[in-house]
CSV table of C-alpha atoms in Angstrom, one decimal:
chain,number,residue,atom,x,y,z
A,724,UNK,CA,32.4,31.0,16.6
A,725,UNK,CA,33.4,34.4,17.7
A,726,UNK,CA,34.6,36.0,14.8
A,727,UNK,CA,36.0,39.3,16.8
A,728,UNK,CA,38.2,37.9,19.1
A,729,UNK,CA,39.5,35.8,16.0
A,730,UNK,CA,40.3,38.7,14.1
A,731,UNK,CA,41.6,40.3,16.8
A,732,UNK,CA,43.7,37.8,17.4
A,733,UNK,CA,44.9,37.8,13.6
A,734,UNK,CA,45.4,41.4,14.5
A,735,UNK,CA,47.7,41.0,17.3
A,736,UNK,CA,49.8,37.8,15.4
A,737,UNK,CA,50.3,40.3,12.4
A,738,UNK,CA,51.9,42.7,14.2
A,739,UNK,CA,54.0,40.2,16.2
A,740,UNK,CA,57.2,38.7,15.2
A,741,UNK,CA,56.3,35.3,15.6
A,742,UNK,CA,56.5,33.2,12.3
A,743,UNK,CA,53.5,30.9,13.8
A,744,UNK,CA,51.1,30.6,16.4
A,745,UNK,CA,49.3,28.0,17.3
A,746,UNK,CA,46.0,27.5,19.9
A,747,UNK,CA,44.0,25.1,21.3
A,748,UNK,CA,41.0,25.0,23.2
A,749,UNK,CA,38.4,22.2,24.3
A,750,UNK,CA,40.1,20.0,21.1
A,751,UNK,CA,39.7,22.8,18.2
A,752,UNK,CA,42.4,24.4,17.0
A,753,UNK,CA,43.6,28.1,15.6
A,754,UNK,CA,46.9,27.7,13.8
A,755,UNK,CA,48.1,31.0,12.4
A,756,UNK,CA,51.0,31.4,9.8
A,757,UNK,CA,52.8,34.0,8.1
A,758,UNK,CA,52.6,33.7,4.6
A,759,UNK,CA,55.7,33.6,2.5
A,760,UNK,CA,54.5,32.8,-1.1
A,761,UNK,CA,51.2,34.2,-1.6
A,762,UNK,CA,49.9,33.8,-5.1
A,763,UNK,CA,50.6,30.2,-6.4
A,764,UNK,CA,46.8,29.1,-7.6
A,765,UNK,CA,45.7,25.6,-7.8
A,766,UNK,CA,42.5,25.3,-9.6
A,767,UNK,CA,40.0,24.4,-8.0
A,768,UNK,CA,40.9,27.1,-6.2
A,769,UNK,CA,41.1,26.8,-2.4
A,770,UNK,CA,41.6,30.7,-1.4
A,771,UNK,CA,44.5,29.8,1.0
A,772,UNK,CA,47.9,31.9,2.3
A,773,UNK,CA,46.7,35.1,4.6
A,774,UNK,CA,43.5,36.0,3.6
A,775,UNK,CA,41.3,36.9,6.0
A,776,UNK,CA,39.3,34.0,7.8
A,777,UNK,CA,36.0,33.7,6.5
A,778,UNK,CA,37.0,36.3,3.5
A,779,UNK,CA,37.7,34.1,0.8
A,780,UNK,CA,38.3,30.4,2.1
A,781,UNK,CA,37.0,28.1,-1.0
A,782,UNK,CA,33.1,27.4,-1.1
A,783,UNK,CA,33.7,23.7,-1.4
A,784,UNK,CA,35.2,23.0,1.9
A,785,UNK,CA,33.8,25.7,5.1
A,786,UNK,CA,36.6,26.0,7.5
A,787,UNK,CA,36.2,23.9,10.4
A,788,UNK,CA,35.0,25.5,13.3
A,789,UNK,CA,37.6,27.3,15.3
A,790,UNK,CA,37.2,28.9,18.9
A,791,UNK,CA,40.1,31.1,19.6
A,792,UNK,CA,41.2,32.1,23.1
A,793,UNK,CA,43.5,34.3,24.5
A,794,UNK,CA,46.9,33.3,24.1
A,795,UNK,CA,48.0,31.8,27.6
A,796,UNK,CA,51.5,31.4,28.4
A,797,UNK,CA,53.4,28.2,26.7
A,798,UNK,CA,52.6,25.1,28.9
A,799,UNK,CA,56.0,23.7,31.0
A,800,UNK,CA,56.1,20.8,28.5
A,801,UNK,CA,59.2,19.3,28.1
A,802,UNK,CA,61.3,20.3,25.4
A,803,UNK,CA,60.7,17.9,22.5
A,804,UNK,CA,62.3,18.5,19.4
A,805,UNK,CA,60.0,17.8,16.5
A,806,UNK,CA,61.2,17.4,12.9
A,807,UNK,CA,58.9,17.9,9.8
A,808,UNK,CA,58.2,16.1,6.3
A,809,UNK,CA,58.9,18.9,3.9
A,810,UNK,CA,57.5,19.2,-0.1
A,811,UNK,CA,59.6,18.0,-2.3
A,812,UNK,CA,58.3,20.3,-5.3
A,813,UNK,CA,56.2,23.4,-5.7
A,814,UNK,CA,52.5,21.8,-6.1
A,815,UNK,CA,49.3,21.1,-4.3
A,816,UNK,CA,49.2,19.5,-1.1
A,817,UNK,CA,46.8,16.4,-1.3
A,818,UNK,CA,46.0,14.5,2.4
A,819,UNK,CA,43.9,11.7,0.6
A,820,UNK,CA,44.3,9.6,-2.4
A,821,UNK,CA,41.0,10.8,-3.5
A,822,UNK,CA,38.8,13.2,-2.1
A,823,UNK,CA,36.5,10.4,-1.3
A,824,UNK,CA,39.1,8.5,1.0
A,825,UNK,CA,40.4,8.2,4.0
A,826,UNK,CA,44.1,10.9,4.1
A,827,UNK,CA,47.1,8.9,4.6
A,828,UNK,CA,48.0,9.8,7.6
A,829,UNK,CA,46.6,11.4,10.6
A,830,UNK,CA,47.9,13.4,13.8
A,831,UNK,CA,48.6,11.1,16.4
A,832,UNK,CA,49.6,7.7,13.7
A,833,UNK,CA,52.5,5.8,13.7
A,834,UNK,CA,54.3,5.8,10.2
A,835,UNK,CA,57.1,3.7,9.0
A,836,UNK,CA,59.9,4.8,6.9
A,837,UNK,CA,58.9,5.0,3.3
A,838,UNK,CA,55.5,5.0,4.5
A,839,UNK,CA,53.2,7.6,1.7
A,840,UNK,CA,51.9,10.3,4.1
A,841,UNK,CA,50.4,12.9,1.0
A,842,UNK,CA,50.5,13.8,-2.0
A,843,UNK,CA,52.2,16.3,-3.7
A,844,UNK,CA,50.7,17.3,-7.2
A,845,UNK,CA,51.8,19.8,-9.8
A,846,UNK,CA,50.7,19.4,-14.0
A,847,UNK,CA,49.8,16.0,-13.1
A,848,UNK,CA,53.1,14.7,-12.2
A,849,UNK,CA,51.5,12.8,-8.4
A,850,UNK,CA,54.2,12.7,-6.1
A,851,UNK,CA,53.9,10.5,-3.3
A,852,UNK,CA,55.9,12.2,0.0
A,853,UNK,CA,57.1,9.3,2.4
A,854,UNK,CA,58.5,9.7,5.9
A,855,UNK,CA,62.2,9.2,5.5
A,856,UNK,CA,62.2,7.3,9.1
A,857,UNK,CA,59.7,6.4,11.6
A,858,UNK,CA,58.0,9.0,13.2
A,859,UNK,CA,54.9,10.3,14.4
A,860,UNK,CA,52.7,12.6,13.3
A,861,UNK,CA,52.4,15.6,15.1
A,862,UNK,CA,50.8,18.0,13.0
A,863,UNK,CA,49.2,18.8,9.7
A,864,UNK,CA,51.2,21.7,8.9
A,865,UNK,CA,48.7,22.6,5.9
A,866,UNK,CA,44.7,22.2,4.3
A,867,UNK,CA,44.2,19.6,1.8
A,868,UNK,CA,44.6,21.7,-1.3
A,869,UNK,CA,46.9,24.4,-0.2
A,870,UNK,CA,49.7,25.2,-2.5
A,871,UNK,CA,53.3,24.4,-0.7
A,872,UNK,CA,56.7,25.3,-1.8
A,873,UNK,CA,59.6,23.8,-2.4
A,874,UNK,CA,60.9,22.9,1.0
A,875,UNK,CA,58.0,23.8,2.9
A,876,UNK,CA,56.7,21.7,6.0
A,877,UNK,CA,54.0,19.9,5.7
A,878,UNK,CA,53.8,17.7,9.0
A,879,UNK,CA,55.7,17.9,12.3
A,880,UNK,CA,56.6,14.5,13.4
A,881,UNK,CA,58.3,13.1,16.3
A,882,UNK,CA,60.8,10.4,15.6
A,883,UNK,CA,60.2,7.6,17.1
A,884,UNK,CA,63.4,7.5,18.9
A,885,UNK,CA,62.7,10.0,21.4
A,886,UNK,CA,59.2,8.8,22.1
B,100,UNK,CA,26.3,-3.1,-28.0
B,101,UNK,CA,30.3,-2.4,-28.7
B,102,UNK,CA,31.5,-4.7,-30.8
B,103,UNK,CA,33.5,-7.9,-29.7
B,104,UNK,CA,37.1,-7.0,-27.7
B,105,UNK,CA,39.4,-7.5,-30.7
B,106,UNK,CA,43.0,-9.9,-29.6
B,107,UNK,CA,44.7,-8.5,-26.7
B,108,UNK,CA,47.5,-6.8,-28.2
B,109,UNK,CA,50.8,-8.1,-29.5
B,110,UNK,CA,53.5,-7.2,-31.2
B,111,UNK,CA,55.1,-9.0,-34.6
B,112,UNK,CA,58.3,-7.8,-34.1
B,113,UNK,CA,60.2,-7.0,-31.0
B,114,UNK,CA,60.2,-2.9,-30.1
B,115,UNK,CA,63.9,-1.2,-31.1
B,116,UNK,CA,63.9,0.9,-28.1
B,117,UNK,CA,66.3,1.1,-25.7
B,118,UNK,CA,64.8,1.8,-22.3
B,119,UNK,CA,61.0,1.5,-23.2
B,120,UNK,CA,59.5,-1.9,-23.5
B,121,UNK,CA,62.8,-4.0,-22.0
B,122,UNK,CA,59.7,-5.9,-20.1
B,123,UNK,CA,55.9,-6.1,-21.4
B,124,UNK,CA,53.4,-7.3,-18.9
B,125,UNK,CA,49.6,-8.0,-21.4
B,126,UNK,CA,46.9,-8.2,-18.9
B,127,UNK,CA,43.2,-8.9,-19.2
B,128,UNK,CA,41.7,-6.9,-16.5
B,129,UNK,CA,43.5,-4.9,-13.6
B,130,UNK,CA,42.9,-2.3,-11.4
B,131,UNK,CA,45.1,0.2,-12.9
B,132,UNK,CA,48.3,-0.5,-14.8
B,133,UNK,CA,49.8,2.8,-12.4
B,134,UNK,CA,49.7,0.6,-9.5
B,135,UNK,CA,51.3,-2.4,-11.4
B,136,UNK,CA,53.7,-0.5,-13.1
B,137,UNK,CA,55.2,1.3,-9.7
B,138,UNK,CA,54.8,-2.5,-8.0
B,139,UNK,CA,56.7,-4.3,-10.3
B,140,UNK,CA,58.1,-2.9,-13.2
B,141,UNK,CA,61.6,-2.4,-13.6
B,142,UNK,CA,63.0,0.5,-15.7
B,143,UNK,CA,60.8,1.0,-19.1
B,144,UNK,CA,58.5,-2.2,-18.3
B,145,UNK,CA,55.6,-1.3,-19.8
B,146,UNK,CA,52.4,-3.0,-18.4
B,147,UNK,CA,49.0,-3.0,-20.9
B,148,UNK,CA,45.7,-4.2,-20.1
B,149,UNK,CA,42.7,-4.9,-22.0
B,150,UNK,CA,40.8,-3.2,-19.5
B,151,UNK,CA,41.0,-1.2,-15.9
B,152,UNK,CA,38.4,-1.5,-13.0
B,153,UNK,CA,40.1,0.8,-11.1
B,154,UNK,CA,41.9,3.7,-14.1
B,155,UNK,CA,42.4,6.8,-12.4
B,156,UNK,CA,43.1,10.6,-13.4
B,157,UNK,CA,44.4,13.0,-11.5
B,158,UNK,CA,43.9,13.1,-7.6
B,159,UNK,CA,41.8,10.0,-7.9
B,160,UNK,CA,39.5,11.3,-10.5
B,161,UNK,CA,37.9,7.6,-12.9
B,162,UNK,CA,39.5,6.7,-15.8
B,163,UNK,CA,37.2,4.9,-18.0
B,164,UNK,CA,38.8,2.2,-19.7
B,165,UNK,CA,36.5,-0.2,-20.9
B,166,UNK,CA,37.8,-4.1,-22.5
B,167,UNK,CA,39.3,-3.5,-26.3
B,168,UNK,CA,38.2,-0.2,-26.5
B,169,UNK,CA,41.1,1.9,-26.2
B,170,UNK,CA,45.0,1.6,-25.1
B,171,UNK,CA,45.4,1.7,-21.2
B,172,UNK,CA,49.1,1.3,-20.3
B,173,UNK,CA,51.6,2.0,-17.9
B,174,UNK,CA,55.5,2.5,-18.3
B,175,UNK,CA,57.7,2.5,-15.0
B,176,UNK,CA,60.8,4.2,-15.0
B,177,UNK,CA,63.2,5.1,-12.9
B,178,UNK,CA,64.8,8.0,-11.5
B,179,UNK,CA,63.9,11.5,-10.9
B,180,UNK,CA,62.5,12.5,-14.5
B,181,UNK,CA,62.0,16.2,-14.6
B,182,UNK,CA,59.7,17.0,-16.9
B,183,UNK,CA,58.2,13.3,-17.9
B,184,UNK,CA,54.4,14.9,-17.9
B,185,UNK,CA,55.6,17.4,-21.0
B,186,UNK,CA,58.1,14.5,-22.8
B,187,UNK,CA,55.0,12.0,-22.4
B,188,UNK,CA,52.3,14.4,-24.1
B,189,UNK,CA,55.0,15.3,-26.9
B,190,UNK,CA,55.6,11.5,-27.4
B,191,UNK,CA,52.4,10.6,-27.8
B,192,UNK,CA,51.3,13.9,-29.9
B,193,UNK,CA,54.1,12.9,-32.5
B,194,UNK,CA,53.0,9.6,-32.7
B,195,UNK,CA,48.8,10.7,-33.3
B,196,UNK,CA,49.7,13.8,-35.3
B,197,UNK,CA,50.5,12.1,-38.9
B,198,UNK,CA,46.8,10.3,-38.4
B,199,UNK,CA,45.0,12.6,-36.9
B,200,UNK,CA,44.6,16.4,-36.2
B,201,UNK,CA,45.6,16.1,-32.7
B,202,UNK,CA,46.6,19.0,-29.9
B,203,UNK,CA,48.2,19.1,-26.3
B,204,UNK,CA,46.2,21.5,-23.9
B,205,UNK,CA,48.1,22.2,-21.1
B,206,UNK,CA,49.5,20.5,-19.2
B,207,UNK,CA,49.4,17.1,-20.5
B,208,UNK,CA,45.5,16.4,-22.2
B,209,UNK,CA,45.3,15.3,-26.1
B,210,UNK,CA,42.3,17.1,-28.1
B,211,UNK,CA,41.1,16.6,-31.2
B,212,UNK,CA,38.3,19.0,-32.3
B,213,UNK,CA,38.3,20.2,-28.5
B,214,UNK,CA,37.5,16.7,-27.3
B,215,UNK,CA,40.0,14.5,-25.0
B,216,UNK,CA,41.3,11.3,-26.6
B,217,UNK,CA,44.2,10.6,-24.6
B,218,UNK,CA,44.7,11.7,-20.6
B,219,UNK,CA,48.2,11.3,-18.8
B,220,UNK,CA,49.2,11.0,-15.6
B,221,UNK,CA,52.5,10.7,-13.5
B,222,UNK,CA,52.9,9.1,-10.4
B,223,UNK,CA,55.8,8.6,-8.5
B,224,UNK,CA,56.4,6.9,-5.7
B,225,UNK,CA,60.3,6.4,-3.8
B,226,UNK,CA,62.5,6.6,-6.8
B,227,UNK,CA,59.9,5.3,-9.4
B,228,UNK,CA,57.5,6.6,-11.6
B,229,UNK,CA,54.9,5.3,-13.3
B,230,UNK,CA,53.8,7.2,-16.3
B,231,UNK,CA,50.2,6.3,-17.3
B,232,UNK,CA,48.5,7.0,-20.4
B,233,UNK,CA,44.7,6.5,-21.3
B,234,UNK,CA,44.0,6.4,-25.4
B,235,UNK,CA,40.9,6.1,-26.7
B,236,UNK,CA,41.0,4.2,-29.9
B,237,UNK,CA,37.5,2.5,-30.7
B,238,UNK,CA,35.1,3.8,-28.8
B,239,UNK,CA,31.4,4.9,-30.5
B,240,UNK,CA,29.6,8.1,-28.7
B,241,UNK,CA,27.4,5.6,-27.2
B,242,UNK,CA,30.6,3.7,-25.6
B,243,UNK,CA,31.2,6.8,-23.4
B,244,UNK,CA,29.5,7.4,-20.0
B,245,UNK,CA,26.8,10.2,-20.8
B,246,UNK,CA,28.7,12.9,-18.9
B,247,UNK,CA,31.3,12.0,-21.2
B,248,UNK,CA,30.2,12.6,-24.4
B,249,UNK,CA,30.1,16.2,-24.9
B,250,UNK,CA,33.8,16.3,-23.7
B,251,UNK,CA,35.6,13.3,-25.0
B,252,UNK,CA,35.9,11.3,-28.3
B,253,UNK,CA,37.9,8.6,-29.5
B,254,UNK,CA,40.7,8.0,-32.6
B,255,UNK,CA,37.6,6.5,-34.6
B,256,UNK,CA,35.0,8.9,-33.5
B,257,UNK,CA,36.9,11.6,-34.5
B,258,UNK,CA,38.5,10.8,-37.8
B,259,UNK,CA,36.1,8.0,-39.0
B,260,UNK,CA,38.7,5.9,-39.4
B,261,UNK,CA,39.9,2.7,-38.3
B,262,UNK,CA,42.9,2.1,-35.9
B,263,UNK,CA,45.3,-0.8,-35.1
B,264,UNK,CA,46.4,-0.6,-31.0
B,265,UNK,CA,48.9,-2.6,-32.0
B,266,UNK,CA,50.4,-0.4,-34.4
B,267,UNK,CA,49.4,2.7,-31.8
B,268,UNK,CA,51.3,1.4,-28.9
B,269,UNK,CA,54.4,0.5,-30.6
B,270,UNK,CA,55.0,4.1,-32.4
B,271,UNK,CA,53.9,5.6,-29.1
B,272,UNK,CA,56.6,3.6,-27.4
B,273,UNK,CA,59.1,4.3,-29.9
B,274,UNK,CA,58.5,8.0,-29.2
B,275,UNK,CA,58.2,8.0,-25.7
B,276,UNK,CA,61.8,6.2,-25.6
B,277,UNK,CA,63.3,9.0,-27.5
B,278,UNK,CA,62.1,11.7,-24.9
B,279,UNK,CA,63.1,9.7,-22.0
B,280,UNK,CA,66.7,9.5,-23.3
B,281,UNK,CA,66.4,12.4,-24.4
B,282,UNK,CA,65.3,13.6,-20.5
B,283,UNK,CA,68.5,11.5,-19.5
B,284,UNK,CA,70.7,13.4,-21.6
B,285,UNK,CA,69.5,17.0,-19.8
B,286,UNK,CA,67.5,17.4,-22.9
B,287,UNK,CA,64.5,18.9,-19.7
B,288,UNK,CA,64.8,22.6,-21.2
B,289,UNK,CA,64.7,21.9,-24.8
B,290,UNK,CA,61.4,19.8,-23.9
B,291,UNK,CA,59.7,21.8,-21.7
B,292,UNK,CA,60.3,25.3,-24.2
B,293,UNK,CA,58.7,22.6,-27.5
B,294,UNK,CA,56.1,21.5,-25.1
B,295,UNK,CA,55.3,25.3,-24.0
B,296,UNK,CA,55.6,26.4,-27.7
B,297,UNK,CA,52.9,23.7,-28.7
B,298,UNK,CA,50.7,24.4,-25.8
B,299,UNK,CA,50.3,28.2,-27.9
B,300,UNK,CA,48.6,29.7,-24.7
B,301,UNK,CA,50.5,32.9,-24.9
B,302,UNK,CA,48.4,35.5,-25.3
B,303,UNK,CA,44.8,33.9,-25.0
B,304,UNK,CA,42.3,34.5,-22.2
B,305,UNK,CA,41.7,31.3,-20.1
B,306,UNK,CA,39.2,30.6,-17.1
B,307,UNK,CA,39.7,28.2,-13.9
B,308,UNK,CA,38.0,28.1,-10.8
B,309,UNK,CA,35.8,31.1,-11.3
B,310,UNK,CA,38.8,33.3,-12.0
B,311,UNK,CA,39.6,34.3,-15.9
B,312,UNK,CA,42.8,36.5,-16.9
B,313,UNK,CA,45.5,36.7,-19.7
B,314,UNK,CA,48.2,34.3,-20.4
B,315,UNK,CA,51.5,36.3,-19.7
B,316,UNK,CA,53.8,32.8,-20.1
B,317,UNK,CA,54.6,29.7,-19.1
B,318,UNK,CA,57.3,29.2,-16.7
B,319,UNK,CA,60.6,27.2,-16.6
B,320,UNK,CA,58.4,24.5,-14.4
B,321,UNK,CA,55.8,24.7,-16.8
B,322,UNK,CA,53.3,26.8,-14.6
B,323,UNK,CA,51.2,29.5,-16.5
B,324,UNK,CA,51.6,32.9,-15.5
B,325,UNK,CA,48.2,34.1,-15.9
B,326,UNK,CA,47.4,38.0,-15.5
B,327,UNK,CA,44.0,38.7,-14.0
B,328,UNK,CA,42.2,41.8,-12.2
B,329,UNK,CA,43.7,40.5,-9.1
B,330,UNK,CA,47.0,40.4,-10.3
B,331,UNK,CA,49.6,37.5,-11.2
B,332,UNK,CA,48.9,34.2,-10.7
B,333,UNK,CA,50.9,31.2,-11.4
B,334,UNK,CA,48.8,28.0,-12.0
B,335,UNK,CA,50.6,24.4,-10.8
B,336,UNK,CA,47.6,22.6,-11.0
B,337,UNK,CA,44.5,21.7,-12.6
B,338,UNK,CA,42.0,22.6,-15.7
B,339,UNK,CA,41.8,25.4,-17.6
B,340,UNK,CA,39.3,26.4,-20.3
B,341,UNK,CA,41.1,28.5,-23.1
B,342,UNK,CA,38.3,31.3,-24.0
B,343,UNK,CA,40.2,33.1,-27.1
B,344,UNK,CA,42.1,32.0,-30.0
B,345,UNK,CA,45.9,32.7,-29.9
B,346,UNK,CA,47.4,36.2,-30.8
C-alpha cells in the first residue's frame, strides 16, 4: 500500500471542505470522514475517529488494505438519492452478532423492513437497529466497533422503490 | 460430579407483582431465554430454564449455564426503558444484599469478594426488550469452566451457604417490578444517580484496553468520564478493572 499518496491525500481532504470523501480503485476502497465526536472510548478499544491511518488503528483488527488514487472527477452517474439507517443511541457499532459470525448485513443485500442490520451496544443494553423499510444496502458507513452518535449514519441504503 | 438437578423451579404462591411475572414460561433446556423472551413474551413474561445451550453475554460472549446450577431467566418488557441495565442490577443487588455481601461493578456485573455471580444483559429488539439475567446459585469451583474459576463464584461458593432458586427468583422479581414501575413513572434519574452512587467509582484509578486514568464521574447516560494522560474519555462500553480503593 502506498502510504504517501494516502497521507497525502488525508492531507488534501483536511484542508478541503468536504464532510466526506470517498474512493475506489480495482474493488478497495478509501472512505475519509471528518470527525465530529472524537473521544467516546469503547473498550476494547478500537482507535477510531481521525487518527492518522496506520497511527493508532486497534492491534486486533489491521486495516484492510487500501490503495488510494488520485481523486478523479465524480462519474456521470445518475443522481440517486440514497437514504441511511442512523444510531439510535450513543454506543458501539456491532456488524455481527458475535465476532465469530457472519454481520447482518452486507453492501449490495436486500433487507426487509424490520429486518436487524447491527447492533448498537452501550453498558450492555444490545440494541438491535432495523431498516425501517425495504432498502438496499449501499454502504457501511462505519468499522465494526467504532463508537457512533446519536443520530449518526451508519449505512446508506437505497429504497427499494427507486431501484 | 455436581450433584443431582434439584426440581425445576416453582412457586407456592402466585408472585404479587404487577408487571413482572403476568406470564411464566419453566423450560428444561433452551438456547437462551433472551431469544424466547423477545419471541414470545408479552409484557413482564418471564421465561426460566433449567439450563441454556446457547446463554450469551454481551456481543455474543458464552454464558455458562449449566442444568440446576444457577437461575438463568429472561423477562420481556415492553417499551423503550431508559435505564433498564442500571434498575435490573439494583433489583437484583437488593434482593442478594440481606444474604450476601454483594456489589454492582459498573455497569451492570454482581461481585462478591471480586468474583462475578450474576451477569446482565439487555437486548432489545423493535419495541421489546428482553432483559436477561445469569445467577449463579449452586455451583462448586469445580462446576466452573477452568478459565472461570479465578474470576467467578457462585451464592454457595461464596457464603458457604445454601440457597433456595425458588425463593431467589421470586424476591428478584419482586424487586425488579418495583424498578420497572418505577422506570414507568420517570423514576430514570433517581435510578441512574442510586445506581452511579453504588457503583462508588469516583475517584479510583481504573484500567481498560491498555489505557488506565482517573474516574472524574459518571454521566447522566451512565458513561464514565475517565481522566487519562491523553485526556477525557467517556467509556459506553465494555470492562473495566478498578486499580484503587475509593477516595
Amino acid at each position: 500500500m502506498d502510504m504517501d499518496k494516502l497521507q497525502e491525500l488525508i492531507r488534501v481532504f483536511e484542508a478541503s471542505d468536504l464532510a466526506e470523501l470517498e474512493i475506489e480503485e480495482e474493488g478497495r476502497r478509501v472512505c475519509l470522514k471528518k470527525a465530529t465526536a472524537t473521544n467516546l472510548v469503547p473498550i476494547p478499544a478500537r482507535a477510531v475517529t481521525a487518527a492518522p491511518v496506520g497511527e493508532s488503528v486497534a492491534p486486533v483488527a489491521p486495516p484492510p488494505e487500501v490503495r488510494p488514487m488520485v481523486a478523479s472527477p465524480e462519474p456521470k452517474a445518475e443522481p440517486v438519492e440514497l437514504a441511511t439507517i442512523n444510531s439510535p443511541m450513543v454506543g458501539v457499532f456491532y456488524a455481527a452478532p458475535a465476532p465469530s459470525e457472519p454481520p447482518f448485513v452486507r453492501p449490495g443485500d436486500t433487507v426487509d423492513e424490520n429486518q436487524t442490520v447491527c447492533i448498537v451496544e452501550a453498558m450492555k443494553l444490545m440494541n438491535e437497529v432495523s431498516a425501517k423499510f425495504p432498502a438496499v444496502i449501499e454502504r457501511v458507513l462505519v468499522e465494526n466497533g467504532e463508537p457512533v452518535e446519536f443520530g449518526q449514519p451508519l449505512f446508506a441504503v437505497r429504497p427499494v422503490e427507486q431501484i | 460430579m455436581s450433584e443431582p438437578a434439584p426440581a425445576i423451579i416453582s412457586f407456592d404462591v402466585p408472585l404479587s407483582t404487577r408487571v413482572v411475572g403476568g406470564q411464566f414460561y419453566v423450560f428444561g433446556e433452551v438456547e437462551s431465554t433472551n431469544d424466547l423472551a423477545l419471541q414470545l413474551g408479552s409484557d413482564g413474561a418471564v421465561v426460566v430454564a433449567e439450563r441454556q445451550t446457547a446463554g450469551r453475554g454481551r456481543h455474543g460472549r458464552v454464558w455458562h449455564s449449566p442444568r440446576g446450577m444457577g437461575l438463568w431467566f429472561s423477562v420481556a418488557l415492553e417499551g423503550h426503558l431508559r435505564g433498564l441495565p442500571f434498575a435490573a442490577a439494583l433489583a437484583v443487588r437488593d434482593a442478594l444484599q440481606p444474604r450476601c455481601p454483594v456489589v454492582i461493578k459498573w455497569p451492570n456485573d454482581l461481585l462478591i469478594h471480586g468474583r462475578k455471580v450474576c451477569g446482565i444483559l439487555v437486548e432489545h429488539r423493535g419495541e421489546r426488550n428482553a432483559l436477561g439475567i445469569g445467577l449463579n446459585v449452586h455451583q462448586r469451583l469445580e462446576d466452573f469452566p477452568e478459565e472461570l474459576r479465578a474470576k467467578a463464584t457462585s451464592l454457595e461458593l461464596a457464603t458457604g451457604s445454601r440457597f433456595d432458586r425458588a425463593a431467589l427468583l421470586r424476591d428478584i422479581l419482586t424487586r425488579l417490578d418495583e424498578r420497572v414501575l418505577a422506570l414507568r413513572g420517570n423514576g430514570y434519574e433517581a435510578i441512574r444517580r442510586e445506581w452511579a452512587h453504588t457503583c462508588d467509582l469516583k475517584g479510583r484509578d481504573v484500567r481498560y484496553g491498555g489505557i488506565a486514568g482517573t474516574v472524574k464521574d459518571i454521566d447522566e447516560h451512565g458513561a464514565l468520564i475517565v481522566v487519562t494522560v491523553q485526556g477525557e474519555h467517556r467509556l459506553i462500553s465494555g470492562e473495566i478493572e478498578i486499580l484503587t480503593q475509593g477516595v
